[in-house]
Amino acid sequence: MSIAVLVGVVTLGGCGIRTTQVPVDAGPAPSRVPCEVSGESITPQTQEQGVPVRVYLVCASQLESVDRTARMPGEKGVDSRVRVAQALLDELEKEPSPPEHEAGFATYVRGPLVLTGARKGDPAGTLRLSRQPEDLPAQALAQIVCTFAESRAAATSGSVLLGGPGEYPPRAYQCSAGIKERPDEAVPTLGALPSSSAAP
């Protein structure tokens, strides 16, 4: 081997470039921002004829709102607040659309759940679920309360008056910032409400 070739080999060896058999993990490829549905994504819910609504789903262990278009029941003689609440409840029961699922959204509300209005003796604005609210998973109740609280289904005080099918008095539930951050915890309430003659 000539001196020139030998010098060239030594030079290349000293430049710091070495082969390696250790795989380099550069991390996953960039993906859609979690808990954010692309505005260009047209979900099956938004293809239906209806009115724009906002519902709360669970994403990254928190409550996050998504916009949908809900179909309002048209039963005659049913209070408009009950119809709005039922439409929102129906949306919460739906599995997230593919874009929502890809963004990390999930729902804990499982049907069938049916709503009725206040009974005789209930405070005005009471909504009665076909299941006792406290028997629902904490995340499901948090979804329902926060969705109702920011809609026409809320009582005038901003709280949500919910009861079940039994004779237990309704309770006033509140959608707090804390429950949005930790929906797996108990939803804050104002306790059982006294009977009222406001409902017929």
Coordinates of C-alpha atoms in Angstrom, one line a residue:
M1 CA 0.0 0.0 0.0
S2 CA 1.4 3.4 -1.0
I3 CA 2.0 6.1 1.5
A4 CA -0.7 8.3 -0.2
V5 CA -3.4 5.7 0.1
L6 CA -2.4 5.0 3.8
V7 CA -2.6 8.7 4.6
G8 CA -6.1 8.8 3.0
V9 CA -7.4 5.9 5.1
V10 CA -6.1 7.5 8.3
T11 CA -7.7 10.8 7.4
L12 CA -11.1 9.2 6.8
G13 CA -10.9 7.2 10.0
G14 CA -10.2 10.4 12.0
C15 CA -13.1 12.5 10.7
G16 CA -15.5 11.1 13.3
I17 CA -17.9 9.3 10.9
R18 CA -18.5 5.8 12.1
T19 CA -21.0 3.2 11.1
T20 CA -23.3 2.0 13.8
Q21 CA -25.7 -1.0 14.2
V22 CA -27.8 0.7 16.9
P23 CA -31.2 1.9 15.4
V24 CA -32.0 5.5 15.9
D25 CA -35.5 6.3 17.2
A26 CA -36.6 9.7 16.0
G27 CA -40.0 9.4 17.6
P28 CA -43.4 9.1 15.9
A29 CA -44.3 11.1 12.9
P30 CA -46.2 14.3 13.6
S31 CA -49.9 13.6 13.8
R32 CA -53.1 15.6 14.3
V33 CA -53.2 17.7 17.5
P34 CA -55.0 15.6 20.2
C35 CA -58.5 16.8 21.1
E36 CA -58.9 18.9 18.0
V37 CA -61.1 17.8 15.1
S38 CA -60.0 19.3 11.8
G39 CA -62.5 21.9 10.5
E40 CA -62.3 20.2 7.1
S41 CA -63.6 16.9 8.4
I42 CA -67.3 16.4 7.7
T43 CA -68.7 14.0 10.2
P44 CA -71.9 11.9 9.7
Q45 CA -73.5 14.1 12.4
T46 CA -72.9 17.3 10.5
Q47 CA -74.4 15.8 7.3
E48 CA -77.8 15.5 8.9
Q49 CA -80.4 18.2 8.8
G50 CA -80.7 19.8 12.2
V51 CA -79.4 22.6 14.4
P52 CA -75.9 23.3 15.6
V53 CA -75.1 22.0 19.1
R54 CA -72.1 21.6 21.3
V55 CA -71.5 18.5 23.3
Y56 CA -68.8 17.4 25.8
L57 CA -66.8 14.3 25.1
V58 CA -63.8 12.9 27.0
C59 CA -60.4 13.4 25.5
A60 CA -57.0 13.1 27.3
S61 CA -58.9 12.4 30.6
Q62 CA -60.6 15.7 30.4
L63 CA -63.9 17.1 29.0
E64 CA -63.6 18.8 25.7
S65 CA -66.4 20.3 23.6
V66 CA -67.1 19.3 20.0
D67 CA -69.5 20.9 17.6
R68 CA -72.2 18.8 15.9
T69 CA -75.5 19.2 14.2
A70 CA -78.4 17.5 16.0
R71 CA -81.8 16.5 14.9
M72 CA -84.5 17.8 17.2
P73 CA -87.4 15.4 18.1
G74 CA -90.7 16.9 16.9
E75 CA -93.2 15.3 19.3
K76 CA -96.1 17.6 19.9
G77 CA -96.9 18.6 23.4
V78 CA -93.3 18.0 24.6
D79 CA -91.6 20.9 26.3
S80 CA -88.9 22.5 24.1
R81 CA -86.3 22.2 26.9
V82 CA -87.0 18.5 27.1
R83 CA -86.7 18.1 23.3
V84 CA -83.4 20.0 23.3
A85 CA -82.0 17.9 26.2
Q86 CA -83.0 14.7 24.5
A87 CA -81.4 15.7 21.3
L88 CA -78.2 16.5 23.2
L89 CA -78.4 13.2 25.1
D90 CA -78.8 11.3 21.8
E91 CA -75.6 12.9 20.5
L92 CA -73.7 12.0 23.6
E93 CA -74.8 8.3 23.1
K94 CA -73.3 8.2 19.6
E95 CA -69.9 6.8 19.1
P96 CA -67.4 9.5 18.1
S97 CA -67.1 9.9 14.3
P98 CA -63.8 8.7 12.7
P99 CA -62.3 12.2 12.8
E100 CA -63.3 12.6 16.5
H101 CA -62.0 9.1 17.3
E102 CA -58.7 9.9 15.5
A103 CA -58.4 13.0 17.6
G104 CA -58.8 11.0 20.8
F105 CA -62.4 11.7 21.7
A106 CA -64.6 9.1 23.5
T107 CA -68.0 9.0 25.2
Y108 CA -69.0 7.2 28.4
V109 CA -72.7 7.8 27.9
R110 CA -74.5 4.6 27.1
G111 CA -78.1 4.3 26.0
P112 CA -80.8 4.0 25.8
L113 CA -81.5 7.0 28.0
V114 CA -84.8 8.8 27.9
L115 CA -85.6 12.2 29.3
T116 CA -88.9 13.5 30.6
G117 CA -89.9 16.8 32.2
A118 CA -90.6 17.8 35.7
R119 CA -93.1 15.8 37.7
K120 CA -95.7 17.3 40.0
G121 CA -93.8 18.7 43.0
D122 CA -90.5 19.0 41.1
P123 CA -88.8 22.4 40.9
A124 CA -89.3 24.1 37.5
G125 CA -86.7 23.1 35.0
T126 CA -86.2 19.6 36.3
L127 CA -85.3 16.9 33.8
R128 CA -85.9 13.2 34.7
L129 CA -83.6 10.6 33.3
S130 CA -84.7 7.0 32.8
R131 CA -81.7 6.0 35.1
Q132 CA -80.8 7.5 38.4
P133 CA -78.1 10.1 37.7
E134 CA -75.8 9.0 40.5
D135 CA -75.9 5.4 39.1
L136 CA -74.2 6.6 35.9
P137 CA -70.4 6.4 35.5
A138 CA -68.9 9.6 36.8
Q139 CA -67.6 10.6 33.3
A140 CA -71.0 10.0 31.7
L141 CA -72.7 12.2 34.3
A142 CA -70.1 14.9 33.8
Q143 CA -70.6 14.8 30.1
I144 CA -74.4 15.2 30.5
V145 CA -74.2 17.9 33.1
C146 CA -71.7 20.1 31.2
T147 CA -73.5 19.6 27.9
F148 CA -76.8 20.5 29.4
A149 CA -75.4 23.4 31.4
E150 CA -74.2 25.3 28.3
S151 CA -77.5 24.8 26.4
R152 CA -81.2 25.7 26.7
A153 CA -81.6 22.5 28.8
A154 CA -80.0 24.4 31.8
A155 CA -82.2 25.8 34.6
T156 CA -82.2 29.6 34.9
S157 CA -79.6 29.5 37.7
G158 CA -77.1 27.9 35.3
S159 CA -77.3 24.6 37.2
V160 CA -78.8 21.4 35.7
L161 CA -81.7 19.9 37.7
L162 CA -81.6 16.2 37.2
G163 CA -83.7 13.4 38.7
G164 CA -84.2 9.7 38.0
P165 CA -87.2 7.4 37.5
G166 CA -87.6 6.8 41.2
E167 CA -89.2 8.9 43.9
Y168 CA -86.0 10.5 44.9
P169 CA -86.0 14.3 44.7
P170 CA -84.0 15.9 41.9
R171 CA -80.5 17.4 42.5
A172 CA -78.9 20.6 41.1
Y173 CA -75.7 19.6 39.3
Q174 CA -73.0 22.1 38.4
C175 CA -70.4 22.1 35.6
S176 CA -67.3 23.5 37.2
A177 CA -63.8 24.0 35.8
G178 CA -62.6 21.3 38.1
I179 CA -65.0 18.7 36.7
K180 CA -64.0 19.5 33.2
E181 CA -60.4 18.8 34.2
R182 CA -61.3 15.7 36.2
P183 CA -64.5 14.2 34.9
D184 CA -63.9 10.9 36.7
E185 CA -64.6 12.6 40.1
A186 CA -68.0 13.2 41.5
V187 CA -70.0 16.0 39.9
P188 CA -70.6 18.9 42.4
T189 CA -74.2 19.3 43.4
L190 CA -76.3 21.7 45.5
G191 CA -77.8 18.7 47.2
A192 CA -81.4 17.4 47.0
L193 CA -83.9 20.0 46.1
P194 CA -87.1 20.5 48.1
S195 CA -90.4 19.8 46.4
S196 CA -92.1 22.7 44.7
S197 CA -95.5 23.3 43.3
A198 CA -93.9 25.0 40.2
A199 CA -94.4 21.8 38.1
P200 CA -98.0 20.9 37.2

